Short mmCIF file of C-alpha atoms and ligand atoms in Angstrom, two decimals:
data_model
loop_
_atom_site.label_atom_id
_atom_site.label_comp_id
_atom_site.label_asym_id
_atom_site.label_seq_id
_atom_site.Cartn_x
_atom_site.Cartn_y
_atom_site.Cartn_z
CA UNK A 1 0.00 0.00 0.00
CA UNK A 2 1.04 3.59 -0.61
CA UNK A 3 1.93 5.17 2.71
CA UNK A 4 0.55 8.67 2.70
CA UNK A 5 1.72 11.31 5.12
CA UNK A 6 -1.84 12.52 5.38
CA UNK A 7 -5.36 11.74 4.25
CA UNK A 8 -7.85 14.62 4.06
CA UNK A 9 -11.52 13.96 4.80
CA UNK A 10 -14.21 16.51 4.14
CA UNK A 11 -17.84 16.27 5.22
CA UNK A 12 -20.78 18.54 4.53
CA UNK A 13 -24.47 18.67 3.91
CA UNK A 14 -26.62 21.68 3.03
CA UNK A 15 -24.22 24.29 1.59
CA UNK A 16 -21.45 21.71 1.60
CA UNK A 17 -20.96 21.52 -2.15
CA UNK A 18 -20.15 25.21 -2.54
CA UNK A 19 -18.01 25.21 0.59
CA UNK A 20 -15.96 22.20 -0.47
CA UNK A 21 -15.44 23.63 -3.96
CA UNK A 22 -14.00 26.72 -2.31
CA UNK A 23 -11.51 24.90 -0.09
CA UNK A 24 -10.38 22.54 -2.86
CA UNK A 25 -10.24 24.66 -5.99
CA UNK A 26 -6.76 26.06 -5.47
CA UNK A 27 -5.16 22.71 -4.67
CA UNK A 28 -2.85 21.65 -7.51
CA UNK A 29 -3.15 18.41 -9.45
CA UNK A 30 0.12 17.38 -7.77
CA UNK A 31 -1.39 17.59 -4.29
CA UNK A 32 0.38 14.81 -2.39
CA UNK A 33 -2.56 13.41 -0.41
CA UNK A 34 -5.87 11.76 -1.22
CA UNK A 35 -9.03 13.68 -0.34
CA UNK A 36 -12.27 11.93 0.54
CA UNK A 37 -15.45 13.92 0.27
CA UNK A 38 -18.68 12.85 1.95
CA UNK A 39 -21.62 15.06 1.04
CA UNK A 40 -25.19 14.19 1.81
CA UNK A 41 -26.93 13.66 -1.48
CA UNK A 42 -30.36 13.07 -2.76
CA UNK A 43 -31.28 9.41 -2.93
CA UNK A 44 -30.43 7.95 -6.31
CA UNK A 45 -28.94 11.25 -7.52
CA UNK A 46 -26.59 10.33 -10.32
CA UNK A 47 -23.14 11.50 -11.34
CA UNK A 48 -23.63 15.25 -11.86
CA UNK A 49 -21.84 15.98 -8.61
CA UNK A 50 -18.74 14.50 -10.20
CA UNK A 51 -19.09 16.83 -13.18
CA UNK A 52 -19.50 19.89 -10.96
CA UNK A 53 -16.26 19.09 -9.18
CA UNK A 54 -14.38 18.16 -12.34
CA UNK A 55 -15.21 21.52 -13.85
CA UNK A 56 -13.91 23.53 -10.94
CA UNK A 57 -10.98 21.53 -9.56
CA UNK A 58 -7.46 20.88 -10.76
CA UNK A 59 -7.45 17.64 -8.77
CA UNK A 60 -8.73 14.40 -10.29
CA UNK A 61 -12.29 13.51 -9.30
CA UNK A 62 -13.75 10.03 -8.96
CA UNK A 63 -16.79 8.39 -7.43
CA UNK A 64 -15.71 5.72 -4.99
CA UNK A 65 -16.06 2.18 -6.25
CA UNK A 66 -15.69 -0.92 -4.16
CA UNK A 67 -12.04 -1.84 -3.32
CA UNK A 68 -10.63 1.17 -5.16
CA UNK A 69 -7.15 2.14 -3.85
CA UNK A 70 -6.59 5.69 -2.56
CA UNK A 71 -4.23 7.79 -4.68
CA UNK A 72 -2.69 11.22 -4.11
CA UNK A 73 -4.09 14.21 -5.95
CA UNK A 74 -7.53 12.63 -6.23
CA UNK A 75 -10.82 13.68 -4.75
CA UNK A 76 -13.06 10.71 -3.95
CA UNK A 77 -16.79 11.35 -3.79
CA UNK A 78 -18.94 9.10 -1.64
CA UNK A 79 -21.59 7.62 -3.97
CA UNK A 80 -25.29 8.13 -3.29
CA UNK A 81 -26.84 5.38 -1.18
CA UNK A 82 -23.63 3.79 0.09
CA UNK A 83 -21.57 4.27 3.22
CA UNK A 84 -17.87 4.60 2.44
CA UNK A 85 -15.27 3.03 4.72
CA UNK A 86 -11.47 3.18 4.60
CA UNK A 87 -9.59 -0.06 5.06
CA UNK A 88 -6.14 -0.41 6.60
CA UNK A 89 -4.75 -1.77 3.32
CA UNK A 90 -5.26 1.55 1.56
CA UNK A 91 -8.50 0.68 -0.24
CA UNK A 92 -12.10 1.74 0.13
CA UNK A 93 -14.99 -0.53 0.90
CA UNK A 94 -18.67 0.21 0.59
CA UNK A 95 -21.65 -0.71 2.72
CA UNK A 96 -25.40 -0.50 2.17
CA UNK A 97 -26.43 -1.02 5.78
CA UNK A 98 -28.96 1.22 7.55
CA UNK A 99 -28.83 4.99 7.47
CA UNK A 100 -26.78 6.69 10.19
CA UNK A 101 -28.03 10.09 11.34
CA UNK A 102 -30.70 9.71 8.64
CA UNK A 103 -27.96 9.60 6.05
CA UNK A 104 -26.28 7.21 3.65
CA UNK A 105 -23.52 8.09 2.97
CA UNK A 106 -22.93 9.10 6.57
CA UNK A 107 -19.99 11.32 7.44
CA UNK A 108 -19.59 9.66 10.85
CA UNK A 109 -19.16 6.23 9.25
CA UNK A 110 -16.37 7.40 6.93
CA UNK A 111 -14.57 9.54 9.51
CA UNK A 112 -14.63 6.81 12.14
CA UNK A 113 -13.35 4.03 9.92
CA UNK A 114 -10.68 6.35 8.50
CA UNK A 115 -9.49 7.24 12.00
CA UNK A 116 -9.12 3.55 12.85
CA UNK A 117 -7.08 3.00 9.69
CA UNK A 118 -5.00 6.20 9.53
CA UNK A 119 -5.01 7.56 13.11
CA UNK A 120 -3.00 10.78 13.50
CA UNK A 121 -2.44 11.07 9.75
CA UNK A 122 -5.94 12.35 9.29
CA UNK A 123 -7.17 15.84 8.65
CA UNK A 124 -10.94 15.99 9.11
CA UNK A 125 -12.90 18.99 7.89
CA UNK A 126 -16.55 19.58 8.66
CA UNK A 127 -18.44 22.18 6.63
CA UNK A 128 -21.86 23.74 6.38
CA UNK A 129 -24.88 21.51 6.93
CA UNK A 130 -28.31 21.14 8.48
CA UNK A 131 -27.47 17.88 10.19
CA UNK A 132 -25.56 16.61 13.19
CA UNK A 133 -23.88 13.90 11.17
CA UNK A 134 -20.09 14.18 11.24
CA UNK A 135 -19.44 15.60 14.68
CA UNK A 136 -19.02 12.23 16.40
CA UNK A 137 -16.70 11.13 13.59
CA UNK A 138 -14.69 14.33 13.81
CA UNK A 139 -14.34 13.90 17.56
CA UNK A 140 -13.07 10.38 16.97
CA UNK A 141 -10.44 11.74 14.55
CA UNK A 142 -9.44 14.35 17.12
CA UNK A 143 -9.18 11.72 19.87
CA UNK A 144 -6.87 9.62 17.70
CA UNK A 145 -4.52 12.54 17.27
CA UNK A 146 -5.70 13.78 13.89
CA UNK A 147 -6.59 17.38 13.05
CA UNK A 148 -10.22 18.46 13.47
CA UNK A 149 -11.17 21.53 11.42
CA UNK A 150 -14.59 23.13 11.47
CA UNK A 151 -15.95 25.80 9.19
CA UNK A 152 -16.60 29.06 11.01
CA UNK A 153 -20.38 28.84 11.64
CA UNK A 154 -20.85 32.59 11.09
CA UNK A 155 -19.77 32.02 7.50
CA UNK A 156 -21.55 28.69 6.90
CA UNK A 157 -24.72 28.62 4.84
CA UNK A 158 -26.28 26.44 7.54
CA UNK A 159 -24.47 26.41 10.88
CA UNK A 160 -26.01 23.32 12.52
CA UNK A 161 -23.22 20.98 11.51
CA UNK A 162 -20.25 23.14 12.50
CA UNK A 163 -21.93 24.19 15.73
CA UNK A 164 -22.64 20.60 16.70
CA UNK A 165 -18.97 19.77 16.16
CA UNK A 166 -17.74 22.76 18.17
CA UNK A 167 -19.95 21.76 21.05
CA UNK A 168 -18.72 18.18 21.02
CA UNK A 169 -15.02 18.91 20.41
CA UNK A 170 -13.74 21.78 22.54
CA UNK A 171 -10.26 21.37 21.05
CA UNK A 172 -11.27 21.63 17.40
CA UNK A 173 -9.97 24.42 15.19
CA UNK A 174 -12.57 26.79 13.78
CA UNK A 175 -11.67 28.58 10.56
CA UNK A 176 -13.08 30.31 7.51
CA UNK A 177 -13.02 28.56 4.15
CA UNK A 178 -10.04 30.66 3.06
CA UNK A 179 -8.08 29.65 6.15
CA UNK A 180 -9.02 26.00 5.70
CA UNK A 181 -7.75 26.13 2.14
CA UNK A 182 -4.49 27.72 3.31
CA UNK A 183 -4.12 25.01 5.91
CA UNK A 184 -4.60 22.24 3.34
CA UNK A 185 -1.80 23.77 1.26
CA UNK A 186 0.40 24.47 4.27
CA UNK A 187 0.52 20.82 5.40
CA UNK A 188 2.03 19.66 2.12
CA UNK B 1 3.50 -1.88 24.28
CA UNK B 2 0.05 -1.54 25.71
CA UNK B 3 -2.71 -2.05 23.16
CA UNK B 4 -4.99 0.90 22.67
CA UNK B 5 -8.74 0.42 22.94
CA UNK B 6 -9.27 -0.09 19.25
CA UNK B 7 -6.41 -2.57 18.86
CA UNK B 8 -7.77 -4.52 21.81
CA UNK B 9 -11.26 -4.57 20.30
CA UNK B 10 -9.89 -5.78 16.99
CA UNK B 11 -7.98 -8.56 18.67
CA UNK B 12 -11.08 -9.68 20.58
CA UNK B 13 -13.17 -9.49 17.43
CA UNK B 14 -10.68 -11.66 15.55
CA UNK B 15 -10.70 -14.23 18.35
CA UNK B 16 -14.48 -14.29 18.30
CA UNK B 17 -14.58 -14.80 14.53
CA UNK B 18 -12.11 -17.66 14.89
CA UNK B 19 -14.33 -19.34 17.50
CA UNK B 20 -17.44 -18.76 15.41
CA UNK B 21 -15.72 -20.50 12.53
CA UNK B 22 -14.76 -23.48 14.69
CA UNK B 23 -18.13 -23.83 16.31
CA UNK B 24 -20.64 -22.87 13.62
CA UNK B 25 -18.60 -23.22 10.43
CA UNK B 26 -19.13 -19.63 9.26
CA UNK B 27 -15.91 -18.24 7.88
CA UNK B 28 -15.49 -14.47 8.11
CA UNK B 29 -11.79 -14.38 7.33
CA UNK B 30 -12.47 -12.98 3.87
CA UNK B 31 -14.74 -10.13 4.99
CA UNK B 32 -13.59 -6.52 4.75
CA UNK B 33 -12.45 -5.53 8.21
CA UNK B 34 -13.61 -1.92 8.51
CA UNK B 35 -17.17 -2.90 7.79
CA UNK B 36 -17.13 -6.09 9.86
CA UNK B 37 -15.75 -4.28 12.93
CA UNK B 38 -18.33 -1.56 12.56
CA UNK B 39 -21.13 -4.13 12.46
CA UNK B 40 -19.88 -5.86 15.58
CA UNK B 41 -19.66 -2.54 17.44
CA UNK B 42 -23.15 -1.64 16.33
CA UNK B 43 -24.52 -4.97 17.48
CA UNK B 44 -22.85 -4.52 20.86
CA UNK B 45 -24.20 -0.97 21.23
CA UNK B 46 -27.73 -1.68 19.99
CA UNK B 47 -28.12 -4.61 22.34
CA UNK B 48 -26.40 -2.91 25.29
CA UNK B 49 -23.87 -5.70 25.66
CA UNK B 50 -21.45 -4.54 28.36
CA UNK B 51 -18.28 -6.25 27.12
CA UNK B 52 -16.76 -8.30 24.35
CA UNK B 53 -16.42 -11.13 26.85
CA UNK B 54 -20.18 -11.25 27.32
CA UNK B 55 -20.72 -11.03 23.59
CA UNK B 56 -18.48 -14.05 23.13
CA UNK B 57 -20.28 -16.04 25.81
CA UNK B 58 -23.66 -15.30 24.27
CA UNK B 59 -22.65 -15.90 20.66
CA UNK B 60 -20.95 -19.19 21.45
CA UNK B 61 -23.37 -20.36 24.10
CA UNK B 62 -26.71 -19.65 22.44
CA UNK B 63 -27.35 -20.56 18.82
CA UNK B 64 -30.52 -18.48 18.68
CA UNK B 65 -28.54 -15.44 19.79
CA UNK B 66 -25.92 -16.33 17.22
CA UNK B 67 -28.53 -16.22 14.44
CA UNK B 68 -29.39 -12.63 15.34
CA UNK B 69 -25.71 -11.75 15.51
CA UNK B 70 -25.15 -13.32 12.11
CA UNK B 71 -28.02 -11.37 10.63
CA UNK B 72 -26.59 -8.09 11.91
CA UNK B 73 -23.04 -8.63 10.73
CA UNK B 74 -23.94 -9.96 7.28
CA UNK B 75 -26.04 -6.85 6.49
CA UNK B 76 -29.42 -7.85 5.12
CA UNK B 77 -30.61 -4.38 4.12
CA UNK B 78 -32.32 -4.63 0.75
CA UNK B 79 -35.15 -3.12 -1.26
CA UNK B 80 -37.34 -3.85 -4.28
CA UNK B 81 -36.08 -2.52 -7.61
CA UNK B 82 -32.89 -1.17 -6.06
CA UNK B 83 -31.36 0.90 -8.89
CA UNK B 84 -34.35 0.75 -11.25
CA UNK B 85 -32.08 1.30 -14.26
CA UNK B 86 -30.52 -2.10 -13.55
CA UNK B 87 -33.90 -3.80 -13.79
CA UNK B 88 -34.85 -1.79 -16.86
CA UNK B 89 -31.64 -2.95 -18.52
CA UNK B 90 -32.36 -6.57 -17.57
CA UNK B 91 -35.78 -6.20 -19.13
CA UNK B 92 -34.56 -4.53 -22.32
CA UNK B 93 -31.16 -6.09 -22.91
CA UNK B 94 -30.92 -9.42 -21.12
CA UNK B 95 -34.36 -11.04 -20.99
CA UNK B 96 -34.90 -10.86 -24.78
CA UNK B 97 -31.72 -12.93 -25.21
CA UNK B 98 -32.66 -15.33 -22.42
CA UNK B 99 -36.03 -15.84 -24.07
CA UNK B 100 -34.29 -17.71 -26.91
CA UNK B 101 -33.54 -20.58 -24.51
CA UNK B 102 -36.27 -23.21 -24.07
CA UNK B 103 -35.64 -23.29 -20.35
CA UNK B 104 -33.96 -20.57 -18.27
CA UNK B 105 -31.96 -20.95 -15.08
CA UNK B 106 -31.13 -17.99 -12.84
CA UNK B 107 -29.14 -17.77 -9.60
CA UNK B 108 -29.91 -14.95 -7.18
CA UNK B 109 -26.88 -15.17 -4.86
CA UNK B 110 -27.21 -13.28 -1.55
CA UNK B 111 -30.94 -12.74 -2.07
CA UNK B 112 -31.47 -11.57 1.53
CA UNK B 113 -35.17 -11.22 2.47
CA UNK B 114 -36.34 -11.57 -1.14
CA UNK B 115 -37.08 -8.04 -2.35
CA UNK B 116 -34.68 -8.43 -5.27
CA UNK B 117 -36.05 -11.88 -6.06
CA UNK B 118 -39.65 -10.70 -6.25
CA UNK B 119 -38.61 -7.74 -8.40
CA UNK B 120 -36.92 -10.15 -10.80
CA UNK B 121 -39.91 -12.51 -10.83
CA UNK B 122 -42.24 -9.65 -11.71
CA UNK B 123 -40.03 -8.75 -14.66
CA UNK B 124 -39.95 -12.36 -15.85
CA UNK B 125 -43.70 -12.62 -15.56
CA UNK B 126 -44.32 -9.48 -17.57
CA UNK B 127 -41.91 -10.64 -20.25
CA UNK B 128 -43.73 -14.00 -20.45
CA UNK B 129 -40.77 -16.02 -19.16
CA UNK B 130 -41.69 -16.89 -15.60
CA UNK B 131 -43.21 -20.29 -16.38
CA UNK B 132 -40.10 -21.57 -18.06
CA UNK B 133 -37.62 -20.12 -15.61
CA UNK B 134 -36.20 -21.75 -12.55
CA UNK B 135 -34.58 -19.44 -10.00
CA UNK B 136 -32.21 -20.57 -7.28
CA UNK B 137 -32.37 -18.04 -4.47
CA UNK B 138 -29.51 -18.50 -2.02
CA UNK B 139 -28.09 -16.78 1.02
CA UNK B 140 -25.76 -17.68 3.85
CA UNK B 141 -28.41 -16.72 6.36
CA UNK B 142 -31.29 -19.15 6.77
CA UNK B 143 -33.43 -16.68 8.62
CA UNK B 144 -33.60 -14.29 5.67
CA UNK B 145 -34.30 -17.20 3.34
CA UNK B 146 -37.38 -18.09 5.38
CA UNK B 147 -38.55 -14.50 5.09
CA UNK B 148 -37.84 -14.46 1.36
CA UNK B 149 -40.05 -17.51 0.90
CA UNK B 150 -42.96 -15.72 2.52
CA UNK B 151 -42.70 -12.62 0.37
CA UNK B 152 -44.06 -10.28 3.02
CA UNK B 153 -42.46 -6.85 3.02
CA UNK B 154 -43.09 -3.73 5.12
CA UNK B 155 -45.60 -1.39 3.49
CA UNK B 156 -43.67 1.66 4.65
CA UNK B 157 -41.52 1.48 1.51
CA UNK B 158 -44.40 1.18 -0.92
CA UNK B 159 -43.97 4.62 -2.50
CA UNK B 160 -40.32 3.99 -3.37
CA UNK B 161 -41.09 0.46 -4.58
CA UNK B 162 -43.93 1.66 -6.77
CA UNK B 163 -41.85 4.33 -8.44
CA UNK B 164 -38.98 1.83 -8.80
CA UNK B 165 -41.35 -0.61 -10.47
CA UNK B 166 -42.46 1.93 -13.08
CA UNK B 167 -38.91 3.24 -13.60
CA UNK B 168 -37.84 -0.31 -14.35
CA UNK B 169 -40.39 -0.53 -17.16
CA UNK B 170 -43.32 -1.99 -15.21
CA UNK B 171 -46.28 -2.76 -17.47
CA UNK B 172 -49.15 -3.31 -15.03
CA UNK B 173 -50.59 -1.83 -11.89
CA UNK B 174 -47.93 -2.50 -9.27
CA UNK B 175 -50.68 -3.04 -6.72
CA UNK B 176 -51.91 -6.07 -8.66
CA UNK B 177 -48.93 -8.04 -7.32
CA UNK B 178 -49.60 -7.76 -3.61
CA UNK B 179 -52.24 -7.62 -0.93
CA UNK B 180 -51.85 -4.89 1.60
CA UNK B 181 -52.58 -5.81 5.18
CA UNK B 182 -51.81 -4.14 8.51
CA UNK B 183 -48.63 -2.44 7.42
CA UNK B 184 -47.41 -5.37 5.35
CA UNK B 185 -47.45 -6.25 1.69
CA UNK B 186 -47.98 -9.92 0.88
CA UNK B 187 -46.74 -10.62 -2.62
CA UNK B 188 -48.41 -13.10 -4.94
CA UNK B 189 -46.86 -16.47 -4.07
CA UNK B 190 -47.26 -17.74 -7.64
CA UNK B 191 -44.37 -15.41 -8.49
CA UNK B 192 -42.01 -17.74 -6.66
CA UNK B 193 -43.55 -21.11 -7.48
CA UNK B 194 -40.48 -22.03 -9.56
CA UNK B 195 -38.00 -20.76 -7.02
CA UNK B 196 -35.75 -23.02 -4.98
CA UNK B 197 -34.60 -21.47 -1.70
CA UNK B 198 -31.30 -22.84 -0.62
CA UNK B 199 -28.65 -21.98 1.97
CA UNK B 200 -25.34 -21.42 0.23
CA UNK B 201 -22.18 -19.79 1.56
CA UNK B 202 -20.22 -17.99 -1.14
CA UNK B 203 -17.12 -18.06 1.08
CA UNK B 204 -16.97 -21.84 1.39
CA UNK B 205 -19.48 -23.72 -0.81
CA UNK B 206 -18.98 -24.73 -4.41
CA UNK B 207 -20.78 -24.44 -7.70
CA UNK B 208 -24.02 -26.45 -7.83
CA UNK B 209 -25.53 -25.87 -11.27
CA UNK B 210 -25.21 -23.98 -14.55
CA UNK B 211 -27.04 -20.72 -15.12
CA UNK B 212 -27.91 -18.28 -17.86
CA UNK B 213 -27.98 -15.35 -15.47
CA UNK B 214 -26.44 -14.81 -12.05
CA UNK B 215 -27.34 -11.82 -9.88
CA UNK B 216 -25.06 -11.01 -6.98
CA UNK B 217 -25.57 -7.45 -5.92
CA UNK B 218 -24.25 -5.65 -2.86
CA UNK B 219 -22.80 -8.81 -1.39
CA UNK B 220 -19.26 -8.63 -2.74
CA UNK B 221 -18.70 -5.18 -1.22
CA UNK B 222 -18.43 -6.96 2.14
CA UNK B 223 -15.64 -9.23 0.92
CA UNK B 224 -11.91 -8.63 0.56
CA UNK B 225 -10.39 -8.76 -2.88
CA UNK B 226 -9.16 -12.32 -2.21
CA UNK B 227 -12.60 -13.62 -1.31
CA UNK B 228 -14.15 -11.75 -4.23
CA UNK B 229 -11.75 -13.60 -6.47
CA UNK B 230 -12.96 -16.93 -5.12
CA UNK B 231 -16.56 -15.94 -5.72
CA UNK B 232 -15.90 -14.72 -9.25
CA UNK B 233 -14.31 -18.07 -10.08
CA UNK B 234 -17.34 -19.79 -8.65
CA UNK B 235 -19.62 -17.69 -10.84
CA UNK B 236 -17.43 -18.29 -13.86
CA UNK B 237 -17.80 -22.06 -13.33
CA UNK B 238 -21.53 -21.67 -12.89
CA UNK B 239 -22.29 -19.59 -16.00
CA UNK B 240 -23.01 -21.03 -19.44
CA UNK B 241 -21.06 -19.50 -22.32
CA UNK B 242 -22.73 -16.21 -23.21
CA UNK B 243 -24.38 -16.16 -19.79
CA UNK B 244 -24.87 -12.89 -17.88
CA UNK B 245 -23.61 -11.69 -14.51
CA UNK B 246 -25.28 -8.71 -12.80
CA UNK B 247 -23.37 -6.96 -9.99
CA UNK B 248 -24.20 -4.04 -7.72
CA UNK B 249 -23.89 -0.51 -9.00
CA UNK B 250 -20.46 0.10 -7.46
CA UNK B 251 -19.03 -3.39 -7.86
CA UNK B 252 -16.71 -4.39 -10.65
CA UNK B 253 -15.15 -7.38 -12.35
CA UNK B 254 -12.29 -5.18 -13.58
CA UNK B 255 -9.84 -6.24 -10.85
CA UNK B 256 -10.45 -9.95 -11.36
CA UNK B 257 -8.49 -12.47 -13.42
CA UNK B 258 -11.70 -13.70 -15.05
CA UNK B 259 -12.38 -10.21 -16.43
CA UNK B 260 -10.71 -10.98 -19.77
CA UNK B 261 -13.39 -13.57 -20.54
CA UNK B 262 -16.19 -11.08 -19.96
CA UNK B 263 -17.66 -8.17 -21.87
CA UNK B 264 -19.61 -5.32 -20.39
CA UNK B 265 -23.13 -5.75 -21.68
CA UNK B 266 -24.19 -2.60 -19.82
CA UNK B 267 -21.40 -0.60 -18.25
CA UNK B 268 -23.32 1.75 -16.00
CA UNK B 269 -25.50 -1.06 -14.66
CA UNK B 270 -22.60 -3.50 -14.23
CA UNK B 271 -24.06 -6.28 -16.33
CA UNK B 272 -21.36 -8.54 -17.74
CA UNK B 273 -21.56 -11.24 -20.40
CA UNK B 274 -19.33 -14.26 -20.58
CA UNK B 275 -17.73 -14.68 -23.98
CA UNK B 276 -17.62 -18.12 -25.59
C1 SAM C 1 -26.89 -6.10 1.50
S1 SAM C 1 -27.64 -7.63 1.21
C2 SAM C 1 -27.93 -7.56 -0.53
C3 SAM C 1 -29.33 -8.02 -0.90
C4 SAM C 1 -29.70 -7.87 -2.37
N1 SAM C 1 -28.86 -8.66 -3.24
C5 SAM C 1 -29.68 -6.40 -2.78
O1 SAM C 1 -28.79 -5.98 -3.52
O2 SAM C 1 -30.57 -5.68 -2.35
C6 SAM C 1 -26.27 -8.76 1.40
C7 SAM C 1 -26.69 -10.23 1.54
O3 SAM C 1 -25.52 -11.06 1.36
C8 SAM C 1 -25.61 -12.15 2.23
N2 SAM C 1 -24.29 -12.73 2.46
C9 SAM C 1 -23.30 -12.24 3.23
N3 SAM C 1 -22.26 -13.10 3.24
C10 SAM C 1 -22.59 -14.13 2.43
C11 SAM C 1 -21.93 -15.33 2.04
N4 SAM C 1 -20.71 -15.63 2.50
N5 SAM C 1 -22.58 -16.18 1.20
C12 SAM C 1 -23.82 -15.88 0.75
N6 SAM C 1 -24.50 -14.77 1.09
C13 SAM C 1 -23.89 -13.91 1.93
C14 SAM C 1 -26.22 -11.56 3.48
O4 SAM C 1 -26.80 -12.55 4.30
C15 SAM C 1 -27.24 -10.58 2.89
O5 SAM C 1 -28.50 -11.17 2.78
#
């Protein structure tokens, strides 16, 4: 397996698409880490999310498929209707089990499994959203020694998600989208 | 070095799986770990089991308890007409070819509680093929097979099922296939009169017949690449030349050694055809 220095995870719901475009659009195609993006989607919504990201990003964009290996410089979108988990061998696996926090994909599921596999190598980012999904997963990342970043709620389109995370994780870092983008470049 | 909490859990989970294999014969060595561990944790949390020790005692000491545990960790979540475009493609691209055979054999592997099976049977009926088709519906879990045989599904999903039925090219009134009763839908049992329900473990059992079509959807995602490879070989042995294999929407044959013998009959719906 490729041993990455870091793996970046981004979660969002309502307002999350625009916010994640903003933090990712300046990252170069040579970005050295994989980025996994879990956005709540409409049931059975098809691939137009991929096209939206392809248009705006320099990074490669793919929808996660079962047992796909993580690669640097790629953004991996969680597919509609599947939970995405990260395995210790550097691959993804998918799961159709029950919704978590009324969601599938669920941000908590991805963040938690990633923290078990990658521990302190993780950077978790939680963006705008009208859901509490993601905060437990982000806390788990934080507890394992990874970085927990939360979008400044005053700037978020819907602040429920970032506020839930701030409440649960007193030690998390709160930042604007511009600062989050800077951070993602700074760690390289 | 002291094991952290997670490492300790993983060690206990591995020991439990080992014992389950010895005692009940179910082999979970080839299951993807992240998902398996998550299922075990969920089972422990949902049933308020205070420790892994107690879980082990219960699982190994009580076969009824084990059945429930098995059901949780093998993930039986399913629906009718999951990915309607898959069923539409079966109807438009695969069934017309199958109809050239005098007698059709289909294997629904990992059929769970039967929603996929009944969806398939409805398609076959509407295309005039049901009477000359035999379906083998198999699953590792006997409890879900018993449910599949009954064909009773919760009515709470009826709106999604109805729209899935029409999106998959449904030709009748969907409601003509079931009776609605106290929150349940009882599907017409004549749909499954030519179905054989049969426990079969893809991780350990072998090929048992030859088929024109095999469906195995959202089962392989729970397996490691190595176990997937075993299962693909099993399917390869069980398919006639020019037979079809339908996988789940995010599953692929591309990483398998048998891939070179297969063509994509429908790429976006993951329907493969064996070449001769
Ligand atoms: C998520 S369900 C998929 C149901 C249906 N095919 C669908 O796509 O909706 C997965 C099914 O695979 C079955 N399964 C898991 N491991 C298996 C094995 N080793 N052999 C056969 N079936 C297995 C489970 O019992 C479960 O019913």
